[in-house]
Amino acid sequence: MSQYSSNSSLTELDLSEIGLTDDNLSSSPTSPYESDSDSILSCEDGKKVVLVTGGAGFIGSAVAEALLSRGDDVVIVDEINDYYDTSIKRMNLFNLIEKYGEERCKVYEGDICDVPFIEKVFKNEEPRWICHMAARAGVRPSIQDPFIYIHSNIEGTTRLFELAHKYHCKSFAFASSSSVYGGSSKNLFSEKDVVDFPVSPYAASKKSCELIAYTYHHLYKLNISGLRFFTVYGPRGRPDMAPYKFIKAVCNDSEIQQYGDGSTSRDYTYISDIVDGVIRSLDRPLGYQIYNLGRGEPTHLSHFINLVEKNVGKKANIRICPEQPGDVPRTCADISKARKLLGYDPKVSFEEGISLTVQWYKKEIMSN
């Protein structure tokens, strides 16, 4: 039973713990994640019950919202760790249950590596569709503490593959990362590229999950899609990611730490496009597949900061810092495979996405 229902006495307790009141919950934040006929597919094969791990986080909560919006029921599993502010994660859960109800959005709080806990979830809910978005994120932190990445990412994902086999899962989509490409010098990163040289424990953990995924497909014919996300951003984004940090810094006249000379580039992908790709992969089980989910249009760091300045209406206070271990100089997704097999077609340009994210930050964060 969820502890986030607006009908239970636990709600007032939870909200007071994170410093929230009815006044600033009177209207839900504008969401870019609800499904519509032009983006998220309609529910195929009838109504699904979808397990979404990491459903309190940025991408996971957005995926859960899109699934609920189109008519599926969702079972969320999240340990709600303190990698970033847990009140953000709890608010994501509160908003989902407030809108869709406890019957359609169930929440289990716990670690996917806790065997009795996760087995109980599967026994109770018997999910046939799984969106595994839970992971320990962050390239730089993985260098400081690689062991938690092995636990959360490799062990956790393997536990879920085992249960997916046991409970006859129809489709399993999981979050991989563009980090698996390491320091590739290619213009476009393709799923066909050899990715045997990760430059951080985080990247190595994601590559390991892809290998284990193939093993479970080979042994048990599971339909598994590994999704290599390219730098996801947007409203409700993770506060440790550059888009959020830069917008916050410029809005508040704080310092931006720019690593390197500004020539590095990333293929930034807006959250609604990523959600669309996740659900398309879930709805199209095609054996074992790896997909790039990006835009194929990298943006230089210097231009990124200029866009933030333009949309905020202030100049950035920039401090140049050395490049960081584990960072890669460039990412750029070849999305031709996802276009062909999934119908994936990202809609939001980086310019538009930054504008939308700044608007959200000013309305939902600065005003509160």
Coordinates of C-alpha atoms in Angstrom, one line a residue:
M1 CA 0.0 0.0 0.0
S2 CA 1.4 3.4 -0.9
Q3 CA 2.3 5.9 1.7
Y4 CA 1.7 8.8 -0.7
S5 CA -2.1 8.7 -1.0
S6 CA -3.9 12.0 -0.4
N7 CA -6.6 10.0 1.4
S8 CA -4.3 8.7 4.2
S9 CA -3.0 10.3 7.3
L10 CA 0.5 9.6 6.2
T11 CA 0.3 12.3 3.6
E12 CA 0.3 15.2 6.0
L13 CA 3.2 13.5 7.8
D14 CA 5.2 13.1 4.6
L15 CA 4.5 16.6 3.4
S16 CA 5.5 18.2 6.6
E17 CA 8.8 16.2 6.6
I18 CA 9.8 17.7 3.3
G19 CA 8.6 21.2 4.0
L20 CA 5.5 21.3 1.8
T21 CA 2.0 22.6 2.5
D22 CA -1.4 22.4 0.9
D23 CA -0.9 25.9 -0.4
N24 CA 2.0 25.0 -2.7
L25 CA 0.3 21.8 -3.8
S26 CA -3.0 23.4 -4.8
S27 CA -2.1 23.1 -8.4
S28 CA 0.1 20.4 -10.0
P29 CA 3.1 21.6 -12.0
T30 CA 2.6 21.7 -15.7
S31 CA 3.8 18.4 -17.1
P32 CA 5.4 17.7 -20.5
Y33 CA 5.1 14.0 -20.0
E34 CA 1.4 13.2 -20.5
S35 CA 0.7 11.2 -23.6
D36 CA -0.9 12.6 -26.7
S37 CA -1.7 11.2 -30.1
D38 CA 1.4 12.7 -31.7
S39 CA 4.0 11.3 -29.4
I40 CA 3.3 8.4 -27.0
L41 CA 1.7 5.3 -28.5
S42 CA -1.7 4.3 -27.5
C43 CA -1.9 1.3 -25.2
E44 CA -1.4 -1.8 -27.3
D45 CA -2.6 -5.3 -26.4
G46 CA -5.1 -3.8 -24.0
K47 CA -4.3 -2.3 -20.6
K48 CA -0.9 -3.1 -19.2
V49 CA 0.4 -3.4 -15.7
V50 CA 3.9 -2.0 -15.9
L51 CA 6.6 -2.2 -13.3
V52 CA 8.7 1.0 -13.3
T53 CA 11.8 0.9 -11.2
G54 CA 13.3 4.2 -10.2
G55 CA 9.8 5.6 -10.6
A56 CA 10.4 8.4 -8.1
G57 CA 13.3 9.8 -10.2
F58 CA 13.5 12.2 -13.1
I59 CA 13.1 9.8 -16.0
G60 CA 11.2 7.1 -14.1
S61 CA 8.5 9.4 -12.9
A62 CA 8.1 10.8 -16.4
V63 CA 7.7 7.3 -17.9
A64 CA 5.2 6.4 -15.2
E65 CA 3.2 9.5 -15.9
A66 CA 3.0 8.8 -19.6
L67 CA 2.0 5.2 -19.0
L68 CA -0.7 6.2 -16.6
S69 CA -1.9 9.0 -18.9
R70 CA -2.5 6.5 -21.8
G71 CA -4.4 4.1 -19.6
D72 CA -1.9 1.6 -18.2
D73 CA -1.5 0.8 -14.5
V74 CA 1.9 1.3 -12.9
V75 CA 3.8 -0.4 -10.1
I76 CA 6.7 1.8 -8.9
V77 CA 9.7 0.4 -7.0
D78 CA 12.2 2.9 -5.7
E79 CA 14.6 2.9 -2.8
I80 CA 14.5 6.8 -2.7
N81 CA 18.2 7.1 -2.0
D82 CA 19.9 10.4 -1.2
Y83 CA 22.0 10.8 -4.3
Y84 CA 20.0 14.0 -4.6
D85 CA 17.2 15.7 -2.5
T86 CA 14.7 13.0 -1.6
S87 CA 11.9 15.6 -1.2
I88 CA 12.0 16.0 -5.0
K89 CA 11.5 12.2 -5.5
R90 CA 8.7 12.1 -2.9
M91 CA 7.0 15.0 -4.6
N92 CA 7.1 13.2 -7.9
L93 CA 5.4 10.2 -6.3
F94 CA 2.8 12.4 -4.5
N95 CA 1.9 14.1 -7.7
L96 CA 1.4 10.8 -9.5
I97 CA -0.8 9.3 -6.9
E98 CA -2.7 12.6 -6.3
K99 CA -3.6 12.6 -10.0
Y100 CA -4.2 8.9 -10.8
G101 CA -4.9 7.3 -7.4
E102 CA -3.4 4.5 -5.4
E103 CA -5.3 1.7 -7.3
R104 CA -3.6 2.7 -10.6
C105 CA -0.3 3.8 -9.2
K106 CA 1.1 1.5 -6.5
V107 CA 4.4 2.4 -4.8
Y108 CA 6.8 0.0 -3.1
E109 CA 9.8 1.6 -1.4
G110 CA 12.8 -0.6 -1.2
D111 CA 16.0 -1.8 -2.8
I112 CA 15.7 -4.0 -5.9
C113 CA 18.7 -6.0 -4.6
D114 CA 16.7 -6.9 -1.5
V115 CA 15.7 -10.4 -2.6
P116 CA 12.7 -11.0 -0.2
F117 CA 11.4 -7.4 -1.0
I118 CA 11.6 -7.6 -4.8
E119 CA 10.3 -11.2 -4.9
K120 CA 7.3 -10.0 -2.9
V121 CA 6.6 -7.2 -5.4
F122 CA 6.6 -9.7 -8.3
K123 CA 4.5 -12.2 -6.4
N124 CA 1.9 -9.5 -5.5
E125 CA 1.7 -7.7 -8.8
E126 CA 2.9 -10.3 -11.4
P127 CA 4.1 -7.6 -13.9
R128 CA 4.5 -8.7 -17.5
W129 CA 6.0 -5.4 -18.7
I130 CA 9.0 -3.8 -17.1
C131 CA 10.6 -0.4 -17.5
H132 CA 13.8 -0.6 -15.5
M133 CA 14.9 3.0 -15.0
A134 CA 16.5 2.6 -11.5
A135 CA 20.2 3.0 -11.4
R136 CA 23.0 4.7 -9.5
A137 CA 23.8 7.6 -11.8
G138 CA 26.8 9.8 -12.2
V139 CA 30.2 9.4 -13.9
R140 CA 32.3 11.3 -11.5
P141 CA 30.8 9.8 -8.3
S142 CA 31.4 6.3 -9.7
I143 CA 35.1 6.9 -9.6
Q144 CA 35.0 7.8 -5.9
D145 CA 32.8 4.8 -5.0
P146 CA 32.6 2.1 -7.7
F147 CA 31.2 -0.6 -5.4
I148 CA 27.7 1.0 -5.1
Y149 CA 27.5 1.0 -8.9
I150 CA 28.2 -2.7 -9.0
H151 CA 25.5 -3.2 -6.4
S152 CA 22.8 -1.0 -7.7
N153 CA 23.4 -1.3 -11.4
I154 CA 24.8 -4.7 -12.1
E155 CA 23.4 -6.8 -9.3
G156 CA 20.0 -5.0 -9.3
T157 CA 19.5 -5.4 -13.0
T158 CA 20.5 -9.1 -12.8
R159 CA 17.9 -9.6 -10.1
L160 CA 15.2 -8.1 -12.3
F161 CA 16.2 -10.2 -15.3
E162 CA 16.0 -13.4 -13.2
L163 CA 12.5 -12.4 -11.9
A164 CA 11.4 -11.4 -15.5
H165 CA 12.3 -14.9 -16.6
K166 CA 10.5 -16.5 -13.6
Y167 CA 7.3 -14.5 -14.2
H168 CA 7.3 -14.7 -18.0
C169 CA 7.8 -11.1 -18.7
K170 CA 6.7 -10.1 -22.2
S171 CA 8.9 -7.0 -22.6
F172 CA 11.7 -5.5 -20.6
A173 CA 13.2 -2.1 -21.4
F174 CA 16.1 -0.8 -19.3
A175 CA 18.2 2.4 -19.1
S176 CA 21.7 2.0 -20.4
S177 CA 23.8 5.1 -21.2
S178 CA 25.8 6.9 -24.0
S179 CA 28.7 6.6 -21.5
V180 CA 29.4 3.1 -22.8
Y181 CA 30.9 4.7 -25.9
G182 CA 33.8 6.0 -23.8
G183 CA 36.1 8.5 -25.6
S184 CA 35.0 7.5 -29.1
S185 CA 36.2 9.9 -31.8
K186 CA 33.5 8.9 -34.3
N187 CA 31.2 11.6 -35.6
L188 CA 28.1 9.4 -34.9
F189 CA 27.9 6.8 -32.1
S190 CA 26.3 3.7 -33.5
E191 CA 24.9 0.6 -31.7
K192 CA 27.3 -1.4 -34.0
D193 CA 30.4 0.3 -32.5
V194 CA 32.7 -1.7 -30.3
V195 CA 32.2 -0.4 -26.7
D196 CA 34.8 -2.4 -24.8
F197 CA 36.7 0.5 -23.4
P198 CA 34.6 2.4 -20.8
V199 CA 36.3 5.3 -19.0
S200 CA 34.4 5.2 -15.7
P201 CA 32.9 2.6 -13.4
Y202 CA 29.4 3.9 -14.2
A203 CA 30.0 3.3 -17.9
A204 CA 31.4 -0.2 -17.2
S205 CA 28.3 -1.0 -15.1
K206 CA 26.0 -0.1 -17.9
K207 CA 28.0 -2.1 -20.5
S208 CA 27.9 -5.0 -18.1
C209 CA 24.1 -4.8 -17.9
E210 CA 23.9 -5.0 -21.7
L211 CA 26.0 -8.1 -21.7
I212 CA 23.9 -9.8 -19.0
A213 CA 20.8 -8.8 -20.9
Y214 CA 21.9 -10.7 -24.0
T215 CA 22.7 -13.7 -21.8
Y216 CA 19.1 -13.8 -20.5
H217 CA 17.7 -13.3 -24.0
H218 CA 19.9 -16.2 -25.2
L219 CA 19.0 -18.5 -22.4
Y220 CA 15.3 -17.7 -21.9
K221 CA 14.2 -15.8 -25.0
L222 CA 13.4 -12.7 -23.0
N223 CA 12.5 -9.6 -25.1
I224 CA 15.0 -7.0 -23.8
S225 CA 15.7 -3.5 -25.0
G226 CA 18.8 -1.7 -23.7
L227 CA 18.3 2.1 -24.2
R228 CA 21.4 4.2 -24.4
F229 CA 20.2 7.6 -23.2
F230 CA 22.1 10.7 -24.4
T231 CA 22.2 13.4 -21.7
V232 CA 18.5 13.7 -20.7
Y233 CA 17.2 17.1 -19.4
G234 CA 14.0 19.1 -19.0
P235 CA 11.5 20.1 -16.3
R236 CA 11.8 18.2 -13.0
G237 CA 15.4 17.3 -14.1
R238 CA 18.1 16.0 -11.7
P239 CA 19.6 18.9 -9.8
D240 CA 23.1 17.4 -10.3
M241 CA 22.9 17.7 -14.1
A242 CA 24.4 20.6 -16.0
P243 CA 21.1 22.0 -17.4
Y244 CA 19.5 22.3 -14.0
K245 CA 22.7 23.5 -12.3
F246 CA 23.5 26.2 -15.0
I247 CA 19.9 27.5 -15.0
K248 CA 19.8 27.7 -11.2
A249 CA 23.2 29.4 -11.1
V250 CA 22.4 32.1 -13.7
C251 CA 18.9 32.7 -12.2
N252 CA 20.5 33.2 -8.8
D253 CA 23.7 35.1 -9.9
S254 CA 25.8 32.2 -8.7
E255 CA 29.0 30.8 -10.2
I256 CA 29.0 28.3 -13.0
Q257 CA 31.9 25.8 -13.1
Q258 CA 32.9 25.3 -16.7
Y259 CA 35.1 22.2 -17.1
G260 CA 37.5 22.8 -20.0
D261 CA 37.6 25.5 -22.6
G262 CA 33.9 25.1 -23.7
S263 CA 34.6 23.0 -26.8
T264 CA 33.2 19.8 -25.4
S265 CA 29.8 18.8 -26.8
R266 CA 26.9 16.7 -25.8
D267 CA 23.9 15.3 -27.6
Y268 CA 21.2 16.7 -25.2
T269 CA 17.8 15.0 -25.4
Y270 CA 14.6 16.5 -24.0
I271 CA 12.7 14.3 -21.5
S272 CA 9.5 13.9 -23.5
D273 CA 11.5 12.5 -26.5
I274 CA 13.2 10.0 -24.2
V275 CA 9.9 8.9 -22.7
D276 CA 8.5 8.4 -26.1
G277 CA 11.5 6.2 -27.0
V278 CA 11.2 4.2 -23.8
I279 CA 7.5 3.4 -24.3
R280 CA 8.0 2.6 -28.0
S281 CA 10.7 0.1 -27.1
L282 CA 8.4 -1.5 -24.4
D283 CA 5.5 -1.8 -26.9
R284 CA 7.7 -3.4 -29.6
P285 CA 9.4 -6.4 -28.1
L286 CA 11.9 -7.6 -30.7
G287 CA 14.2 -10.1 -29.0
Y288 CA 17.4 -8.5 -27.8
Q289 CA 18.0 -5.0 -29.0
I290 CA 20.2 -2.0 -28.1
Y291 CA 18.9 1.5 -29.1
N292 CA 20.4 4.9 -29.0
L293 CA 17.9 7.5 -27.8
G294 CA 19.3 11.0 -28.5
R295 CA 18.9 13.7 -31.2
G296 CA 22.0 13.3 -33.2
E297 CA 22.7 17.0 -32.8
P298 CA 25.5 17.8 -30.3
T299 CA 25.8 21.2 -28.7
H300 CA 29.0 22.8 -27.6
L301 CA 29.3 23.7 -23.9
S302 CA 30.0 27.4 -24.7
H303 CA 26.8 27.6 -26.8
F304 CA 24.8 25.8 -24.1
I305 CA 25.8 28.4 -21.6
N306 CA 24.9 31.2 -24.1
L307 CA 21.4 29.7 -24.5
V308 CA 20.9 29.7 -20.7
E309 CA 22.0 33.3 -20.5
K310 CA 19.6 34.3 -23.3
N311 CA 16.6 32.5 -21.8
V312 CA 17.2 33.6 -18.2
G313 CA 18.1 37.1 -19.3
K314 CA 21.3 37.4 -17.3
K315 CA 25.0 36.9 -18.0
A316 CA 26.7 33.8 -16.4
N317 CA 29.4 34.1 -13.8
I318 CA 31.8 31.5 -15.2
R319 CA 34.8 29.9 -13.5
I320 CA 37.0 27.8 -15.8
C321 CA 38.0 24.5 -14.2
P322 CA 40.2 21.6 -15.4
E323 CA 38.5 18.8 -17.4
Q324 CA 37.3 16.0 -15.1
P325 CA 38.4 12.4 -15.1
G326 CA 35.8 10.1 -16.7
D327 CA 34.2 12.9 -18.8
V328 CA 34.2 12.4 -22.6
P329 CA 34.9 15.1 -25.1
R330 CA 31.8 14.6 -27.3
T331 CA 28.7 12.5 -27.7
C332 CA 26.4 12.3 -30.8
A333 CA 23.8 9.6 -31.3
D334 CA 23.1 7.7 -34.6
I335 CA 19.4 7.2 -34.1
S336 CA 18.7 5.5 -37.4
K337 CA 18.0 2.1 -35.8
A338 CA 15.5 3.5 -33.3
R339 CA 13.8 5.5 -36.2
K340 CA 13.5 2.3 -38.3
L341 CA 12.4 -0.2 -35.7
L342 CA 10.6 2.0 -33.2
G343 CA 9.4 5.0 -35.2
Y344 CA 11.4 7.1 -32.8
D345 CA 11.5 10.7 -33.9
P346 CA 12.7 13.3 -31.4
K347 CA 10.7 16.6 -31.7
V348 CA 12.2 19.1 -29.2
S349 CA 15.3 21.0 -30.3
F350 CA 17.9 22.0 -27.7
E351 CA 17.0 25.6 -28.1
E352 CA 13.3 24.9 -27.4
G353 CA 14.1 22.5 -24.6
I354 CA 16.3 25.0 -22.7
S355 CA 13.5 27.6 -23.1
L356 CA 10.9 25.2 -21.7
T357 CA 13.2 24.2 -18.8
V358 CA 14.0 27.8 -17.9
Q359 CA 10.2 28.6 -18.0
W360 CA 9.5 25.7 -15.7
Y361 CA 12.4 26.6 -13.3
K362 CA 11.1 30.2 -12.9
K363 CA 7.5 29.1 -12.4
E364 CA 7.9 26.1 -10.2
I365 CA 11.2 26.6 -8.4
M366 CA 11.8 30.3 -8.1
S367 CA 8.2 31.1 -7.3
N368 CA 8.2 28.6 -4.5

